[in-house]
Each structure stands twice: as C-alpha cells, then as structure tokens.
PDB file of C-alpha atoms in Angstrom:
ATOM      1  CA  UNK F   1       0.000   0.000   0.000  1.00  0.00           C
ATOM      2  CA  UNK F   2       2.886   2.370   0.807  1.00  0.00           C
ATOM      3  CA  UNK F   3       3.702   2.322  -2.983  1.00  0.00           C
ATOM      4  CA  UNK F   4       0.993   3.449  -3.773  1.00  0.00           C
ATOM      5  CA  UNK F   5       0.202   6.283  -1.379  1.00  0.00           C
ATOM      6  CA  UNK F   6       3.120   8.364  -2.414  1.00  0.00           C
ATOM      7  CA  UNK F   7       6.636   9.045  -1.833  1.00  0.00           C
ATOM      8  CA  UNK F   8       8.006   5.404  -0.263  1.00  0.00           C
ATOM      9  CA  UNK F   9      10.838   7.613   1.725  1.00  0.00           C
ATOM     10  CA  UNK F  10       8.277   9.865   2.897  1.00  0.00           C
ATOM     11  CA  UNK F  11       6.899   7.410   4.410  1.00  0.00           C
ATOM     12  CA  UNK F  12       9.559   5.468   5.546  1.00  0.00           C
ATOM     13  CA  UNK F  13      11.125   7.946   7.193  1.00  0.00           C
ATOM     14  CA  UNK F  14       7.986   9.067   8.968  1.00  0.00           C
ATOM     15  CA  UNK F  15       7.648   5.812  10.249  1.00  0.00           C
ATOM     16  CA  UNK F  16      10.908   5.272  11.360  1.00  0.00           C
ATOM     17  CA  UNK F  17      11.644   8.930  12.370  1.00  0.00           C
ATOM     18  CA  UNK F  18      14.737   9.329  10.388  1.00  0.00           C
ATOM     19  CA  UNK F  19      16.092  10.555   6.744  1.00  0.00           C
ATOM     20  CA  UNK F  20      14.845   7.818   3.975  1.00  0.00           C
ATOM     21  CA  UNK F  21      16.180   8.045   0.783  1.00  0.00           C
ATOM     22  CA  UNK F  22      15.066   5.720  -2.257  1.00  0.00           C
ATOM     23  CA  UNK F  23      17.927   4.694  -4.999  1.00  0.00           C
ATOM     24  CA  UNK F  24      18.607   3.014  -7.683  1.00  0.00           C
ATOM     25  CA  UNK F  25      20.456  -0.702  -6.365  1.00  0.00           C
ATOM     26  CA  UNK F  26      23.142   0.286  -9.282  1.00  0.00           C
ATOM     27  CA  UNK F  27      23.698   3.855  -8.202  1.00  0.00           C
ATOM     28  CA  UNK F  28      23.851   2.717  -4.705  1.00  0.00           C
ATOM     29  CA  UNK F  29      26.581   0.241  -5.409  1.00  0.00           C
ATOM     30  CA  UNK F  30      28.384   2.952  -7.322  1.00  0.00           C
ATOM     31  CA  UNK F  31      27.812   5.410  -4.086  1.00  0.00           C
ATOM     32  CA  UNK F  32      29.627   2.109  -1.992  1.00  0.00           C
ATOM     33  CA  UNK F  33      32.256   1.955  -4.595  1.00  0.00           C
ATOM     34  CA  UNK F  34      33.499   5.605  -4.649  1.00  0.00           C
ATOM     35  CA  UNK F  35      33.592   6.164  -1.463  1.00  0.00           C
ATOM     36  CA  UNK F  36      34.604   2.550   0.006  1.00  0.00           C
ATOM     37  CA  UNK F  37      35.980   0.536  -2.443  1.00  0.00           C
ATOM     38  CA  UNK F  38      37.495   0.129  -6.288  1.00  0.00           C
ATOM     39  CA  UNK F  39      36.812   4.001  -6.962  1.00  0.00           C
ATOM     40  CA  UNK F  40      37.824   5.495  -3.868  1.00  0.00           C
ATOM     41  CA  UNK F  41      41.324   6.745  -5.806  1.00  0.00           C
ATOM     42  CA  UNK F  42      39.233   7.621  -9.306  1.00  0.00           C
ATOM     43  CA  UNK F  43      38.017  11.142 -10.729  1.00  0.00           C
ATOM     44  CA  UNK F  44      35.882   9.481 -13.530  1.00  0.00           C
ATOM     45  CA  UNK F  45      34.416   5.778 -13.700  1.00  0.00           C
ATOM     46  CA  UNK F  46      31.846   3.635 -14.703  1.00  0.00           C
ATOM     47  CA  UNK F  47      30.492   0.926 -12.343  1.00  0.00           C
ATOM     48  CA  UNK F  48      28.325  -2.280 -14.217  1.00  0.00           C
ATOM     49  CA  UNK F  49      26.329  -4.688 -12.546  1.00  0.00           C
ATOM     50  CA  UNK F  50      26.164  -7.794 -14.179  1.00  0.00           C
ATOM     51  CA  UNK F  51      23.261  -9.661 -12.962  1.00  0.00           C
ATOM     52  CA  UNK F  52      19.828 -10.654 -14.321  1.00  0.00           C
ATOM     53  CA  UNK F  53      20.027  -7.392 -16.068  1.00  0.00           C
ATOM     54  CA  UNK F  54      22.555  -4.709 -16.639  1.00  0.00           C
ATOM     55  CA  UNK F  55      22.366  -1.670 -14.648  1.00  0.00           C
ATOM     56  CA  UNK F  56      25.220   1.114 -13.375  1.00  0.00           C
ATOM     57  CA  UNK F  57      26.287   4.595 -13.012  1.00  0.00           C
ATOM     58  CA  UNK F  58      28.868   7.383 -14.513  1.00  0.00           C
ATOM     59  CA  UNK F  59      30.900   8.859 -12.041  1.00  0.00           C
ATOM     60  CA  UNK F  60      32.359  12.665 -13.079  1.00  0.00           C
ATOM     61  CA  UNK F  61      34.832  14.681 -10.417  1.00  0.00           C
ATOM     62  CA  UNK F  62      33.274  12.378  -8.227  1.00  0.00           C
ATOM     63  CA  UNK F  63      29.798  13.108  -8.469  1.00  0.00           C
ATOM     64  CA  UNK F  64      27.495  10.405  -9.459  1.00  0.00           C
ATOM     65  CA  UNK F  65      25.502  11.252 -12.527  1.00  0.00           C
ATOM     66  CA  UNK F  66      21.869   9.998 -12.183  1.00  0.00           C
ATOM     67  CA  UNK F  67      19.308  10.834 -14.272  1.00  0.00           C
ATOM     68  CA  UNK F  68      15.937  13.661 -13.269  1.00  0.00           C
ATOM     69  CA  UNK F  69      13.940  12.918 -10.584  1.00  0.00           C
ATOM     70  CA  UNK F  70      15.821   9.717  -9.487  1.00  0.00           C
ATOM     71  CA  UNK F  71      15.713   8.578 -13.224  1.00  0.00           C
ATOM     72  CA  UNK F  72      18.514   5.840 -13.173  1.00  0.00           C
ATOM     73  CA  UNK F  73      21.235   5.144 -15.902  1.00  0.00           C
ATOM     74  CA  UNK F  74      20.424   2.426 -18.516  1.00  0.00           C
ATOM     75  CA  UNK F  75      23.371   0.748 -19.260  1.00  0.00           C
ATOM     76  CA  UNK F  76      21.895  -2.611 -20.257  1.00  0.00           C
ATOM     77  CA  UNK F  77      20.177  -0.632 -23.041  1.00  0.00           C
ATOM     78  CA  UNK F  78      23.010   0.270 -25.442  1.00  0.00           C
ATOM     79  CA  UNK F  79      22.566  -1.250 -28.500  1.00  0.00           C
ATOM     80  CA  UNK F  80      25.357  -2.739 -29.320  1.00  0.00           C
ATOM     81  CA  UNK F  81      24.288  -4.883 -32.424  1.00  0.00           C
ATOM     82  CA  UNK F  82      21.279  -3.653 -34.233  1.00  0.00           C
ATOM     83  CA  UNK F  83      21.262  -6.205 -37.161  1.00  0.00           C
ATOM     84  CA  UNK F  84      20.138  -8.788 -34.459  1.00  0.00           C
ATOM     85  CA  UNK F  85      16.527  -9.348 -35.200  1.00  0.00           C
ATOM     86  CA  UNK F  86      16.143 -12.092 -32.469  1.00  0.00           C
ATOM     87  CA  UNK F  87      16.852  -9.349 -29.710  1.00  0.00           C
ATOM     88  CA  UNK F  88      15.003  -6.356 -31.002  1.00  0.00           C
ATOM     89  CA  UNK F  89      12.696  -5.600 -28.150  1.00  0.00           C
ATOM     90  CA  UNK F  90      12.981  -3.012 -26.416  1.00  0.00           C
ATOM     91  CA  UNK F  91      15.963  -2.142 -28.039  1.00  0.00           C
ATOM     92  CA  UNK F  92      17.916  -3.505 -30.923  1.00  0.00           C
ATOM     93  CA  UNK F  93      20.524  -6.061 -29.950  1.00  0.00           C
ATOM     94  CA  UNK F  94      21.053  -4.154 -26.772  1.00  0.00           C
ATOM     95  CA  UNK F  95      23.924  -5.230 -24.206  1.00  0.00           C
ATOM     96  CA  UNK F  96      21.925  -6.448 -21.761  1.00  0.00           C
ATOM     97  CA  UNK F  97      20.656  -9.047 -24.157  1.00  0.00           C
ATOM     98  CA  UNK F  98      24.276  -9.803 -24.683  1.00  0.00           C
ATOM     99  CA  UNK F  99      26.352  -9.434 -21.604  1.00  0.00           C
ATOM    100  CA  UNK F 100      24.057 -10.219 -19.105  1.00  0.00           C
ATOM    101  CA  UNK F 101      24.028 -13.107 -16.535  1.00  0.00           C
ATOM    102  CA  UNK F 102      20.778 -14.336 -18.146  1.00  0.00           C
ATOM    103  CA  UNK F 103      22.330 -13.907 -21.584  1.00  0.00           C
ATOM    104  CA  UNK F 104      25.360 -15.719 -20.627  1.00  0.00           C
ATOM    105  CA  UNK F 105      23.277 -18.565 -19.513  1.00  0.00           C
ATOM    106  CA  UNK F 106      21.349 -18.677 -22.779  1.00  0.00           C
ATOM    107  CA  UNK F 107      24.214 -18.639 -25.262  1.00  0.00           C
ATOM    108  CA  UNK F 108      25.722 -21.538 -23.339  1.00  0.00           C
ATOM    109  CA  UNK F 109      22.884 -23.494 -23.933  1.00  0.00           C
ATOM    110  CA  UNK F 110      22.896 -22.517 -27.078  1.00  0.00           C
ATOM    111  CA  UNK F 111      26.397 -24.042 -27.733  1.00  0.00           C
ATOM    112  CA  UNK F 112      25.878 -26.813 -25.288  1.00  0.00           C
ATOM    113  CA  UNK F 113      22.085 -27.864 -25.725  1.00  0.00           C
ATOM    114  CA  UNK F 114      21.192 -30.813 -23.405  1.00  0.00           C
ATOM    115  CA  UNK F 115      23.734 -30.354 -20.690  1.00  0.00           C
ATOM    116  CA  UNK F 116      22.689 -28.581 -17.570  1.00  0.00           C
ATOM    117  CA  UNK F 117      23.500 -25.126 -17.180  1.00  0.00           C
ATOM    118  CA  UNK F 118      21.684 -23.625 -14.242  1.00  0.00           C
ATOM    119  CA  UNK F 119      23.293 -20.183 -13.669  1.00  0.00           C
ATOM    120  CA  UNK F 120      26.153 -17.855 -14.698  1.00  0.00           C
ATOM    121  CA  UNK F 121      28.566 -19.338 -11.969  1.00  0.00           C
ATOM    122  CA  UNK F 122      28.493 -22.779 -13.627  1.00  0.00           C
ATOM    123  CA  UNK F 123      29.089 -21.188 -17.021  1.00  0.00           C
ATOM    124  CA  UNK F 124      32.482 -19.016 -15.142  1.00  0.00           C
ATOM    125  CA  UNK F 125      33.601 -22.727 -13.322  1.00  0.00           C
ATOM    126  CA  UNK F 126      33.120 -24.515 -16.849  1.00  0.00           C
ATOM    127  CA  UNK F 127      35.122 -22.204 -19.004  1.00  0.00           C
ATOM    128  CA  UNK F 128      38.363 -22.218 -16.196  1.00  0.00           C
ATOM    129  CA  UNK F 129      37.786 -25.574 -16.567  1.00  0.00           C
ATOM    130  CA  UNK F 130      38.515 -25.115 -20.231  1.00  0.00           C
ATOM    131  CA  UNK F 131      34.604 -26.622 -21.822  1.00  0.00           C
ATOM    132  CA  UNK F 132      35.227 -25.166 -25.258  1.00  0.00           C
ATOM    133  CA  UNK F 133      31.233 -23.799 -25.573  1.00  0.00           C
ATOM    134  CA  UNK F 134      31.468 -22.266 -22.174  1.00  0.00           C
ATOM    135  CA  UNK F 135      34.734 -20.612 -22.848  1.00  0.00           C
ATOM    136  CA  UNK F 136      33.220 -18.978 -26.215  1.00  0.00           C
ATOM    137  CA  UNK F 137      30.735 -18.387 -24.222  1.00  0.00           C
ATOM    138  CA  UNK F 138      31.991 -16.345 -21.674  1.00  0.00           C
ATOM    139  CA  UNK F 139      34.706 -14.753 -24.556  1.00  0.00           C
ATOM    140  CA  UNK F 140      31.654 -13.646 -26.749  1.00  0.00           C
ATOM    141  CA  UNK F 141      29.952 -11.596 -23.032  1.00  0.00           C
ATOM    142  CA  UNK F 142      33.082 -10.123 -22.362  1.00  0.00           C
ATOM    143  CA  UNK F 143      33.809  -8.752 -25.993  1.00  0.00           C
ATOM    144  CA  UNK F 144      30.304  -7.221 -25.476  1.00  0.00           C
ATOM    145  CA  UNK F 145      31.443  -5.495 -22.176  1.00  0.00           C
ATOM    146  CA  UNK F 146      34.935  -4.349 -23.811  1.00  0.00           C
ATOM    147  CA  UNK F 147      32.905  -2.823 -26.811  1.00  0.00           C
ATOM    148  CA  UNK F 148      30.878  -0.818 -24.146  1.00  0.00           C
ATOM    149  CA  UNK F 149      33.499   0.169 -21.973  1.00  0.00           C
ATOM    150  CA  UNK F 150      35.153   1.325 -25.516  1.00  0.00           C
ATOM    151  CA  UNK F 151      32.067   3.483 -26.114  1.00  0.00           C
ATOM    152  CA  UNK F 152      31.778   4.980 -22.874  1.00  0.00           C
ATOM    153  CA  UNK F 153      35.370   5.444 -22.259  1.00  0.00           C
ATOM    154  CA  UNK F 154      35.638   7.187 -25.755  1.00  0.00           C
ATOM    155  CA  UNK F 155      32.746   9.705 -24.754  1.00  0.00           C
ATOM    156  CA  UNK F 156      33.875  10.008 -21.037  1.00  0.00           C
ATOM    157  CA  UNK F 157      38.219   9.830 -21.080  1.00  0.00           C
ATOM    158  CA  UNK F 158      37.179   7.175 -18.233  1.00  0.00           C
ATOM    159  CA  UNK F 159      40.134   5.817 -15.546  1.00  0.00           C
ATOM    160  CA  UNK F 160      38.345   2.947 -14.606  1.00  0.00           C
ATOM    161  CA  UNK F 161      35.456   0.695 -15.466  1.00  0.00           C
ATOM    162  CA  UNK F 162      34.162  -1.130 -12.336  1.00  0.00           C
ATOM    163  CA  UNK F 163      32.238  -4.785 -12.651  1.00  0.00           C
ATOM    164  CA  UNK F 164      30.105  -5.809  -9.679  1.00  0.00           C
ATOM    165  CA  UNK F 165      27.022  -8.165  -9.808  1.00  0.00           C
ATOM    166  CA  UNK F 166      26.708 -12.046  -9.470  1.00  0.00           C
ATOM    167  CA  UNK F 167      29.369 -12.578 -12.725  1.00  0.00           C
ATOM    168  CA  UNK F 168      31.557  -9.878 -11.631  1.00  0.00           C
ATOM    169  CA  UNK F 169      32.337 -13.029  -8.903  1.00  0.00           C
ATOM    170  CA  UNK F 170      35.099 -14.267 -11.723  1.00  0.00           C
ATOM    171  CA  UNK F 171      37.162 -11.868 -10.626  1.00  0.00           C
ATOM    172  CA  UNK F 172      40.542 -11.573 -13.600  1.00  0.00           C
ATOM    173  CA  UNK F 173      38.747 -14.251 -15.323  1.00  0.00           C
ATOM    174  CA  UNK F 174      36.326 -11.701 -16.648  1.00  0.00           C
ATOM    175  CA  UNK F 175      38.815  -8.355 -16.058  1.00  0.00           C
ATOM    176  CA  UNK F 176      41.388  -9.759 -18.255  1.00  0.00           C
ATOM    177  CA  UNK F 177      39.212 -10.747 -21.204  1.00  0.00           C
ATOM    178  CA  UNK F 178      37.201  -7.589 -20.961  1.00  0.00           C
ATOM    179  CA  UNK F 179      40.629  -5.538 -20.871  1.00  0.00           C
ATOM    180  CA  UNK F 180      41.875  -7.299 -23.774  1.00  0.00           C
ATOM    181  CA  UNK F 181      38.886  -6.952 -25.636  1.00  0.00           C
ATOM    182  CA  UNK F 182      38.430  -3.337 -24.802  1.00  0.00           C
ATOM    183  CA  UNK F 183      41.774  -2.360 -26.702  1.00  0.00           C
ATOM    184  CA  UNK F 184      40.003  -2.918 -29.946  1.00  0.00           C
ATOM    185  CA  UNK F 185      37.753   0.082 -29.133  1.00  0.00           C
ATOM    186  CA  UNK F 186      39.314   2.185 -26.912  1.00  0.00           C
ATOM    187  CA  UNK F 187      41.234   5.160 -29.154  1.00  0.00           C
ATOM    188  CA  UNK F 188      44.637   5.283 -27.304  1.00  0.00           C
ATOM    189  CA  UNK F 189      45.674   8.519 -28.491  1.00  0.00           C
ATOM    190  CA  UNK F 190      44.689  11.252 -26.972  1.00  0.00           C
ATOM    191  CA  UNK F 191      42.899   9.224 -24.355  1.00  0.00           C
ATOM    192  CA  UNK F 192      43.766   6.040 -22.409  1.00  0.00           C
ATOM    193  CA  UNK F 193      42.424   2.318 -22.034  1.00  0.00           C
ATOM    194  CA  UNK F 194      40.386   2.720 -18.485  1.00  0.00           C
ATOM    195  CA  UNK F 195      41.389   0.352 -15.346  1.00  0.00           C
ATOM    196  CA  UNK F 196      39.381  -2.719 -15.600  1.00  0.00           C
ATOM    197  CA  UNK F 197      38.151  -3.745 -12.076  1.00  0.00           C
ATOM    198  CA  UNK F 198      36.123  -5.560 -10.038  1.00  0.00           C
ATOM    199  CA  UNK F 199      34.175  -4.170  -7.225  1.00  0.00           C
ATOM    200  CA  UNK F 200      35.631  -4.818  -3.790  1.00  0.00           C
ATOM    201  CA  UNK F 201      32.607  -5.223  -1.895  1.00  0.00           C
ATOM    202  CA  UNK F 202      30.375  -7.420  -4.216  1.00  0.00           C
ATOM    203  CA  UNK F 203      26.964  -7.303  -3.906  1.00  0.00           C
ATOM    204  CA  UNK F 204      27.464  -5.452  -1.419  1.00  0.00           C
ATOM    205  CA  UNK F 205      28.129  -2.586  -2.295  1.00  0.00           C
ATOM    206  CA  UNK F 206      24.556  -1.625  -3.087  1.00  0.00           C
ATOM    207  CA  UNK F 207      24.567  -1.743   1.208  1.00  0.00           C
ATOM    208  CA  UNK F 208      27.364   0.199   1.345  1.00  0.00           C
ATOM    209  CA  UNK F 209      26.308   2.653  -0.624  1.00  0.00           C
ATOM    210  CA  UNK F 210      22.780   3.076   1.116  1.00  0.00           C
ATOM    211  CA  UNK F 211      24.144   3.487   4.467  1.00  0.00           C
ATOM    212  CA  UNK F 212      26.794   6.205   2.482  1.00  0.00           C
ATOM    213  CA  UNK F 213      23.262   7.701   1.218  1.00  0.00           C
ATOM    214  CA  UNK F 214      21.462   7.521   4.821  1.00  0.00           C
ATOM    215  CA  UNK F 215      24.647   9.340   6.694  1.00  0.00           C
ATOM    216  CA  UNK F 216      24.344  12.274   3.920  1.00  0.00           C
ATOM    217  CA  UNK F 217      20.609  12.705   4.703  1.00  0.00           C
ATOM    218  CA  UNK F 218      21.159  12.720   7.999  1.00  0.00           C
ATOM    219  CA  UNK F 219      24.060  15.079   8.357  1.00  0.00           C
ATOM    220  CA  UNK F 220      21.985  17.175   6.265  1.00  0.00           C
ATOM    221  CA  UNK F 221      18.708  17.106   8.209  1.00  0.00           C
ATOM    222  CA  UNK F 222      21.152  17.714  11.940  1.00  0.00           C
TER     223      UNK F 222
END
C-alpha cells in the first residue's frame, strides 16, 4: 500500500523517524564503490552490474551522474548490435541481451544444448575448466562489455570501469578478457584504455552505498 500512497521515503522515514532516501540498487553500489571501495582513488568511472540485467552509473569529479527525478542510468540498453533481429525488443541487440548473466546462460545453452546449465557461476567454473562452448561463451559476453566500456570510455576519457554483480564473482577471469577486448575500441591517443576492475565489496556494495546515502541525509537534516 505504501507504494501506492506516495513518496516510499516519505513514508519510511515518517515511520521510522529518520532521513529515507530511495535509490537506484546500481547507483547505490556505485555510491559504496566511490567512497569505500574500487573508486575510492578515481576522478571518472563507470560501475556495471552484471546480474539478471545490466544496470550502473557514470561517475564525473566524483559526483554520481543519475538521471531527473531519481531517473537511473540504462546501461543494459546500449545497442550494441542492431542487425540482431532475435533481440530487437525493447531495443535492438542491446547489451543487456548480450552481456548479461541471463544472456550468458542462454548462449551456453545454445552451444551446449542438453547439458545442464543452471546459472552464470556454472558457465564461469566450466570455461576455467577449459569446456570449449562455455569458454566462447563467456569470450563472446566479455567482448560485449569491452565494446561498451570502448564506447563509454571514448565519450567520457574514463580511468576505470568497475564490474560488480553475481558474474563480476570471476574476478581476472572476466577483467582480463574484458581488458583485452576493450583495446580494440578504446582510441589510445589522446585518451587512455580505463582500469578494468572488479568491485571490492560485491553485492554489497549496493549496502554500502545506502548506508553512504542515509549518513548524507542525515548530516543534512542535523
């Protein structure tokens, strides 16, 4: 019901007589990240979470850029490959359909039909384990990410791209592919290939970055 009576922090912070903010779970992580963890030392970065979905934030002079009135980033909607017809909707060949968790899962089933493939972890332990399908796999999702982080760091002269989310749990196995990968579209000259990274605190970091968000409010309200 509280959804639908109005503002959800309103009323959460009525109830619990204290500052409520409502966030973004991608902008919070970013928030946990720049002030706690793999951005902490960075001017200008990017954080992705790789989940279900693709979400994130930009971070410039180290303010996060969100969108008006609480509008969040959409990351997982850059179209990356518009030719693909089979993931037009509800945009064309966009990287979340790509370089998700979800999509990982898919395209290894894809390769491997018939063999059990019940989440993005047993796609990661498969390809260490050197499973040819899993390992193109997981090489196709990262080229996806390094084309994106080529994009953004082109528009952006970014230092460092941040991963966080359930895949980001590969650790170099994902920020060494997506480095490598991310030469091919990164223009060197003038600018720089960004830091690929993971984020220190995990899924966590969406936590983090709440209780950063709380402290503000309340310092603000004292």
């Amino acid at each position: 019901p509280s959804l639908m009576e109005g503002s959800l922090s309103e009323i959460l912070g009525k109830r619990f007589g204290v500052p409520a903010q409502v966030r973004n779970d991608a902008v919070g992580a970013t928030y946990g990240e720049m002030r706690h963890g793999a951005g902490r030392n960075y001017q200008r970065f990017a954080l992705f979470t790789l989940g279900t979905g693709i979400g994130g934030a930009v971070v410039i002079d180290r303010k996060i850029i969100d969108g008006p009135n609480g509008l969040s980033p959409q990351f997982g909607c850059m179209s990356m490959d518009p030719s693909r017809t089979d993931i037009a909707k509800p945009v064309p060949g966009m990287l979340e359909h790509l370089a998700s968790a979800s999509a990982l899962v898919a395209r290894c089933r894809e390769l491997k039909p018939g063999v059990d493939t019940p989440d993005a972890r047993a796609v990661v332990e498969r390809a260490k384990q050197g499973e040819p399908e899993a390992l193109q796999a997981f090489d196709e999702m990262t080229r996806w990410l390094g084309q994106a982080v080529g994009i953004m760091s082109n528009m952006l002269n970014l230092e460092a791209v941040i991963f966080g989310g359930g895949v980001a749990h590969a650790g170099d196995f994902l920020t060494e592919r997506v480095s490598r990968h991310s030469y091919d579209f990164v223009l060197l000259k003038p600018g720089r290939p960004p830091k690929i990274l993971t984020a220190e605190h995990g899924n966590n970091a969406g936590i983090i970055g709440a209780s950063v968000l709380a402290m503000n409010a309340y310092e603000a309200a004292r």
